[in-house]
């Protein structure tokens, strides 16, 4: 409950950067993470880690020898994530994902999991971030994002050839999960 109250406060303070009134449901987290081949994923990136609902699930699934970068722009949420998940490498700006990977000596990500509210970003930032995510993925890498609108779909359709969609009704609000694979 404490996480939900903190999330609601952050949403009320800055709805454009938080994007929802409560954290993701278990069903949404499951829909987001089930497509990932956790036995093979060496570098995992999470965008918009928030209060850590998806972060916690990633930590429970990833291999102990994998690298996990979590991006969260809110300094208080990022500090809390650092206390709760000391093995995660925390970064503040998803728009600088490529530089963060390079700085950490990583070439590409096996998967990028996003909880960012793309619909709240200007269109040029949406397109730029989709391109940056695609560029950061290794060939065959996976990008999974949830959204509350279909606004992101044209960018994904023009960037990825292999896209699956799942509607998760048991979430507030219901969410659409996009599962995108980068070509080999």
PDB file of C-alpha atoms in Angstrom:
ATOM      1  CA  UNK A   1       0.000   0.000   0.000  1.00  0.00           C
ATOM      2  CA  UNK A   2       2.870   2.371   0.776  1.00  0.00           C
ATOM      3  CA  UNK A   3       4.155   1.958  -2.798  1.00  0.00           C
ATOM      4  CA  UNK A   4       0.701   2.770  -4.220  1.00  0.00           C
ATOM      5  CA  UNK A   5       0.377   5.904  -2.088  1.00  0.00           C
ATOM      6  CA  UNK A   6       3.852   7.082  -3.108  1.00  0.00           C
ATOM      7  CA  UNK A   7       3.025   6.372  -6.758  1.00  0.00           C
ATOM      8  CA  UNK A   8      -0.237   8.339  -6.560  1.00  0.00           C
ATOM      9  CA  UNK A   9       1.573  11.293  -4.974  1.00  0.00           C
ATOM     10  CA  UNK A  10       4.189  11.262  -7.755  1.00  0.00           C
ATOM     11  CA  UNK A  11       1.412  11.099 -10.361  1.00  0.00           C
ATOM     12  CA  UNK A  12      -0.366  14.089  -8.804  1.00  0.00           C
ATOM     13  CA  UNK A  13       2.915  16.018  -8.644  1.00  0.00           C
ATOM     14  CA  UNK A  14       3.890  15.221 -12.233  1.00  0.00           C
ATOM     15  CA  UNK A  15       1.326  13.316 -14.342  1.00  0.00           C
ATOM     16  CA  UNK A  16       3.322  13.844 -17.533  1.00  0.00           C
ATOM     17  CA  UNK A  17       6.289  11.864 -16.235  1.00  0.00           C
ATOM     18  CA  UNK A  18       4.546   9.222 -14.111  1.00  0.00           C
ATOM     19  CA  UNK A  19       1.644   8.378 -16.429  1.00  0.00           C
ATOM     20  CA  UNK A  20      -0.611   6.346 -14.088  1.00  0.00           C
ATOM     21  CA  UNK A  21      -2.284   6.659 -10.723  1.00  0.00           C
ATOM     22  CA  UNK A  22      -1.192   3.254  -9.359  1.00  0.00           C
ATOM     23  CA  UNK A  23       1.650   0.809 -10.041  1.00  0.00           C
ATOM     24  CA  UNK A  24       1.302  -1.980 -12.608  1.00  0.00           C
ATOM     25  CA  UNK A  25      -0.778  -5.040 -11.704  1.00  0.00           C
ATOM     26  CA  UNK A  26       0.690  -8.548 -11.350  1.00  0.00           C
ATOM     27  CA  UNK A  27      -1.072  -9.503 -14.592  1.00  0.00           C
ATOM     28  CA  UNK A  28       0.572  -6.627 -16.465  1.00  0.00           C
ATOM     29  CA  UNK A  29       3.992  -7.457 -15.034  1.00  0.00           C
ATOM     30  CA  UNK A  30       3.533 -11.088 -16.084  1.00  0.00           C
ATOM     31  CA  UNK A  31       2.486 -10.080 -19.621  1.00  0.00           C
ATOM     32  CA  UNK A  32       5.536  -7.823 -19.856  1.00  0.00           C
ATOM     33  CA  UNK A  33       8.104 -10.345 -18.661  1.00  0.00           C
ATOM     34  CA  UNK A  34       6.832 -13.687 -19.953  1.00  0.00           C
ATOM     35  CA  UNK A  35       8.188 -13.141 -23.525  1.00  0.00           C
ATOM     36  CA  UNK A  36      11.790 -12.721 -22.273  1.00  0.00           C
ATOM     37  CA  UNK A  37      14.144 -15.708 -22.495  1.00  0.00           C
ATOM     38  CA  UNK A  38      15.618 -15.225 -19.030  1.00  0.00           C
ATOM     39  CA  UNK A  39      18.084 -18.110 -19.419  1.00  0.00           C
ATOM     40  CA  UNK A  40      19.786 -16.262 -22.302  1.00  0.00           C
ATOM     41  CA  UNK A  41      19.342 -12.586 -21.391  1.00  0.00           C
ATOM     42  CA  UNK A  42      22.726 -11.145 -20.425  1.00  0.00           C
ATOM     43  CA  UNK A  43      21.937  -7.417 -20.507  1.00  0.00           C
ATOM     44  CA  UNK A  44      18.502  -6.243 -19.399  1.00  0.00           C
ATOM     45  CA  UNK A  45      17.354  -2.613 -19.492  1.00  0.00           C
ATOM     46  CA  UNK A  46      14.272  -1.233 -17.763  1.00  0.00           C
ATOM     47  CA  UNK A  47      12.969   2.213 -18.704  1.00  0.00           C
ATOM     48  CA  UNK A  48      10.769   4.056 -16.211  1.00  0.00           C
ATOM     49  CA  UNK A  49      11.373   1.852 -13.187  1.00  0.00           C
ATOM     50  CA  UNK A  50       9.115   3.970 -10.935  1.00  0.00           C
ATOM     51  CA  UNK A  51       8.471   2.352  -7.566  1.00  0.00           C
ATOM     52  CA  UNK A  52      10.056  -0.925  -8.700  1.00  0.00           C
ATOM     53  CA  UNK A  53       7.077  -3.205  -9.355  1.00  0.00           C
ATOM     54  CA  UNK A  54       8.575  -4.483 -12.615  1.00  0.00           C
ATOM     55  CA  UNK A  55      12.108  -4.075 -11.259  1.00  0.00           C
ATOM     56  CA  UNK A  56      11.342  -6.538  -8.451  1.00  0.00           C
ATOM     57  CA  UNK A  57      10.013  -9.084 -10.952  1.00  0.00           C
ATOM     58  CA  UNK A  58      13.053  -8.646 -13.218  1.00  0.00           C
ATOM     59  CA  UNK A  59      15.374  -9.170 -10.233  1.00  0.00           C
ATOM     60  CA  UNK A  60      13.512 -12.389  -9.432  1.00  0.00           C
ATOM     61  CA  UNK A  61      13.856 -13.742 -12.986  1.00  0.00           C
ATOM     62  CA  UNK A  62      17.224 -12.620 -14.292  1.00  0.00           C
ATOM     63  CA  UNK A  63      20.388 -14.706 -14.123  1.00  0.00           C
ATOM     64  CA  UNK A  64      22.787 -13.791 -11.323  1.00  0.00           C
ATOM     65  CA  UNK A  65      25.560 -13.139 -13.879  1.00  0.00           C
ATOM     66  CA  UNK A  66      23.430 -10.812 -16.036  1.00  0.00           C
ATOM     67  CA  UNK A  67      23.678  -7.022 -16.078  1.00  0.00           C
ATOM     68  CA  UNK A  68      20.589  -4.998 -15.231  1.00  0.00           C
ATOM     69  CA  UNK A  69      20.316  -1.261 -15.989  1.00  0.00           C
ATOM     70  CA  UNK A  70      17.239   0.476 -14.609  1.00  0.00           C
ATOM     71  CA  UNK A  71      16.370   4.030 -15.686  1.00  0.00           C
ATOM     72  CA  UNK A  72      14.264   6.303 -13.484  1.00  0.00           C
ATOM     73  CA  UNK A  73      14.218  10.086 -13.814  1.00  0.00           C
ATOM     74  CA  UNK A  74      12.700  10.878 -10.405  1.00  0.00           C
ATOM     75  CA  UNK A  75      15.586  11.246  -7.904  1.00  0.00           C
ATOM     76  CA  UNK A  76      13.589  10.055  -4.879  1.00  0.00           C
ATOM     77  CA  UNK A  77      12.270   6.966  -6.662  1.00  0.00           C
ATOM     78  CA  UNK A  78      15.764   6.241  -8.033  1.00  0.00           C
ATOM     79  CA  UNK A  79      17.272   6.498  -4.525  1.00  0.00           C
ATOM     80  CA  UNK A  80      14.636   4.105  -3.171  1.00  0.00           C
ATOM     81  CA  UNK A  81      15.318   1.688  -6.043  1.00  0.00           C
ATOM     82  CA  UNK A  82      19.021   1.829  -5.183  1.00  0.00           C
ATOM     83  CA  UNK A  83      18.302   0.876  -1.580  1.00  0.00           C
ATOM     84  CA  UNK A  84      15.969  -1.973  -2.532  1.00  0.00           C
ATOM     85  CA  UNK A  85      17.902  -3.324  -5.541  1.00  0.00           C
ATOM     86  CA  UNK A  86      21.613  -2.788  -4.936  1.00  0.00           C
ATOM     87  CA  UNK A  87      22.595  -5.083  -7.825  1.00  0.00           C
ATOM     88  CA  UNK A  88      20.748  -2.951 -10.382  1.00  0.00           C
ATOM     89  CA  UNK A  89      22.774  -0.278 -12.163  1.00  0.00           C
ATOM     90  CA  UNK A  90      20.691   2.878 -11.901  1.00  0.00           C
ATOM     91  CA  UNK A  91      20.571   5.648 -14.480  1.00  0.00           C
ATOM     92  CA  UNK A  92      18.432   8.765 -14.654  1.00  0.00           C
ATOM     93  CA  UNK A  93      17.722   9.516 -18.319  1.00  0.00           C
ATOM     94  CA  UNK A  94      16.335   6.928 -20.725  1.00  0.00           C
ATOM     95  CA  UNK A  95      17.004   9.343 -23.577  1.00  0.00           C
ATOM     96  CA  UNK A  96      20.732   8.745 -22.936  1.00  0.00           C
ATOM     97  CA  UNK A  97      20.478   4.962 -22.874  1.00  0.00           C
ATOM     98  CA  UNK A  98      23.181   4.404 -25.511  1.00  0.00           C
ATOM     99  CA  UNK A  99      25.686   6.563 -23.586  1.00  0.00           C
ATOM    100  CA  UNK A 100      24.846   4.714 -20.353  1.00  0.00           C
ATOM    101  CA  UNK A 101      25.442   1.343 -22.018  1.00  0.00           C
ATOM    102  CA  UNK A 102      28.770   2.558 -23.430  1.00  0.00           C
ATOM    103  CA  UNK A 103      29.844   4.049 -20.088  1.00  0.00           C
ATOM    104  CA  UNK A 104      29.208   0.685 -18.454  1.00  0.00           C
ATOM    105  CA  UNK A 105      31.166  -1.177 -21.170  1.00  0.00           C
ATOM    106  CA  UNK A 106      28.075  -2.781 -22.688  1.00  0.00           C
ATOM    107  CA  UNK A 107      27.507  -3.011 -26.426  1.00  0.00           C
ATOM    108  CA  UNK A 108      23.853  -3.948 -26.707  1.00  0.00           C
ATOM    109  CA  UNK A 109      20.882  -5.044 -24.640  1.00  0.00           C
ATOM    110  CA  UNK A 110      19.184  -8.405 -24.970  1.00  0.00           C
ATOM    111  CA  UNK A 111      15.915  -6.844 -23.892  1.00  0.00           C
ATOM    112  CA  UNK A 112      14.484  -3.455 -23.055  1.00  0.00           C
ATOM    113  CA  UNK A 113      11.412  -3.407 -20.810  1.00  0.00           C
ATOM    114  CA  UNK A 114       9.578  -0.085 -20.760  1.00  0.00           C
ATOM    115  CA  UNK A 115       7.020   1.415 -18.435  1.00  0.00           C
ATOM    116  CA  UNK A 116       7.549   4.925 -19.844  1.00  0.00           C
ATOM    117  CA  UNK A 117       4.419   6.946 -20.662  1.00  0.00           C
ATOM    118  CA  UNK A 118       5.310   7.542 -24.337  1.00  0.00           C
ATOM    119  CA  UNK A 119       1.958   9.268 -24.976  1.00  0.00           C
ATOM    120  CA  UNK A 120       3.072  12.053 -22.620  1.00  0.00           C
ATOM    121  CA  UNK A 121       6.208  12.830 -24.667  1.00  0.00           C
ATOM    122  CA  UNK A 122       6.278  15.114 -27.715  1.00  0.00           C
ATOM    123  CA  UNK A 123       6.133  13.138 -30.979  1.00  0.00           C
ATOM    124  CA  UNK A 124       9.770  13.857 -31.877  1.00  0.00           C
ATOM    125  CA  UNK A 125      10.868  12.444 -28.481  1.00  0.00           C
ATOM    126  CA  UNK A 126       8.671   9.370 -28.970  1.00  0.00           C
ATOM    127  CA  UNK A 127      10.225   8.664 -32.369  1.00  0.00           C
ATOM    128  CA  UNK A 128      13.742   9.399 -31.117  1.00  0.00           C
ATOM    129  CA  UNK A 129      13.405   7.089 -28.142  1.00  0.00           C
ATOM    130  CA  UNK A 130      11.953   4.260 -30.238  1.00  0.00           C
ATOM    131  CA  UNK A 131      14.951   4.602 -32.584  1.00  0.00           C
ATOM    132  CA  UNK A 132      17.394   4.702 -29.645  1.00  0.00           C
ATOM    133  CA  UNK A 133      15.852   1.561 -28.153  1.00  0.00           C
ATOM    134  CA  UNK A 134      16.043  -0.258 -31.492  1.00  0.00           C
ATOM    135  CA  UNK A 135      19.694   0.793 -31.911  1.00  0.00           C
ATOM    136  CA  UNK A 136      20.532  -0.368 -28.370  1.00  0.00           C
ATOM    137  CA  UNK A 137      19.149  -3.875 -28.925  1.00  0.00           C
ATOM    138  CA  UNK A 138      21.322  -6.691 -30.189  1.00  0.00           C
ATOM    139  CA  UNK A 139      20.065  -8.461 -33.344  1.00  0.00           C
ATOM    140  CA  UNK A 140      17.117 -10.591 -32.257  1.00  0.00           C
ATOM    141  CA  UNK A 141      16.737  -8.470 -29.091  1.00  0.00           C
ATOM    142  CA  UNK A 142      13.353  -7.842 -27.522  1.00  0.00           C
ATOM    143  CA  UNK A 143      11.588  -4.562 -26.728  1.00  0.00           C
ATOM    144  CA  UNK A 144       8.508  -4.848 -24.511  1.00  0.00           C
ATOM    145  CA  UNK A 145       6.417  -1.811 -23.593  1.00  0.00           C
ATOM    146  CA  UNK A 146       2.998  -1.221 -22.137  1.00  0.00           C
ATOM    147  CA  UNK A 147       0.834   1.731 -23.070  1.00  0.00           C
ATOM    148  CA  UNK A 148      -2.677   2.920 -22.361  1.00  0.00           C
ATOM    149  CA  UNK A 149      -3.268   4.168 -25.927  1.00  0.00           C
ATOM    150  CA  UNK A 150      -2.360   2.984 -29.441  1.00  0.00           C
ATOM    151  CA  UNK A 151      -0.388   6.170 -30.118  1.00  0.00           C
ATOM    152  CA  UNK A 152       2.948   4.303 -30.097  1.00  0.00           C
ATOM    153  CA  UNK A 153       1.852   1.691 -32.630  1.00  0.00           C
ATOM    154  CA  UNK A 154       2.820   3.567 -35.861  1.00  0.00           C
ATOM    155  CA  UNK A 155       6.376   4.104 -34.572  1.00  0.00           C
ATOM    156  CA  UNK A 156       6.686   0.446 -33.636  1.00  0.00           C
ATOM    157  CA  UNK A 157       5.191  -0.750 -36.941  1.00  0.00           C
ATOM    158  CA  UNK A 158       7.711   1.326 -38.905  1.00  0.00           C
ATOM    159  CA  UNK A 159      10.681   0.189 -36.764  1.00  0.00           C
ATOM    160  CA  UNK A 160      10.064  -3.490 -36.009  1.00  0.00           C
ATOM    161  CA  UNK A 161       8.937  -6.227 -38.363  1.00  0.00           C
ATOM    162  CA  UNK A 162       7.949  -8.697 -35.655  1.00  0.00           C
ATOM    163  CA  UNK A 163       5.342  -7.266 -33.257  1.00  0.00           C
ATOM    164  CA  UNK A 164       2.842  -9.020 -31.012  1.00  0.00           C
ATOM    165  CA  UNK A 165       0.210  -7.277 -28.891  1.00  0.00           C
ATOM    166  CA  UNK A 166      -1.537  -8.323 -25.702  1.00  0.00           C
ATOM    167  CA  UNK A 167      -4.401  -6.545 -23.991  1.00  0.00           C
ATOM    168  CA  UNK A 168      -4.233  -6.712 -20.196  1.00  0.00           C
ATOM    169  CA  UNK A 169      -7.670  -5.928 -18.800  1.00  0.00           C
ATOM    170  CA  UNK A 170      -6.733  -6.598 -15.181  1.00  0.00           C
ATOM    171  CA  UNK A 171      -4.816  -3.369 -14.707  1.00  0.00           C
ATOM    172  CA  UNK A 172      -5.918   0.186 -13.856  1.00  0.00           C
ATOM    173  CA  UNK A 173      -6.320   1.390 -16.520  1.00  0.00           C
ATOM    174  CA  UNK A 174      -6.294  -1.604 -18.902  1.00  0.00           C
ATOM    175  CA  UNK A 175      -3.011  -1.703 -20.821  1.00  0.00           C
ATOM    176  CA  UNK A 176      -1.771  -2.779 -24.219  1.00  0.00           C
ATOM    177  CA  UNK A 177       1.546  -4.658 -24.174  1.00  0.00           C
ATOM    178  CA  UNK A 178       3.721  -4.444 -27.294  1.00  0.00           C
ATOM    179  CA  UNK A 179       6.286  -7.210 -27.791  1.00  0.00           C
ATOM    180  CA  UNK A 180       8.753  -6.221 -30.516  1.00  0.00           C
ATOM    181  CA  UNK A 181      11.710  -8.239 -31.789  1.00  0.00           C
ATOM    182  CA  UNK A 182      14.607  -6.631 -33.634  1.00  0.00           C
ATOM    183  CA  UNK A 183      15.528  -8.374 -36.882  1.00  0.00           C
ATOM    184  CA  UNK A 184      18.546 -10.622 -37.009  1.00  0.00           C
TER     185      UNK A 184
END
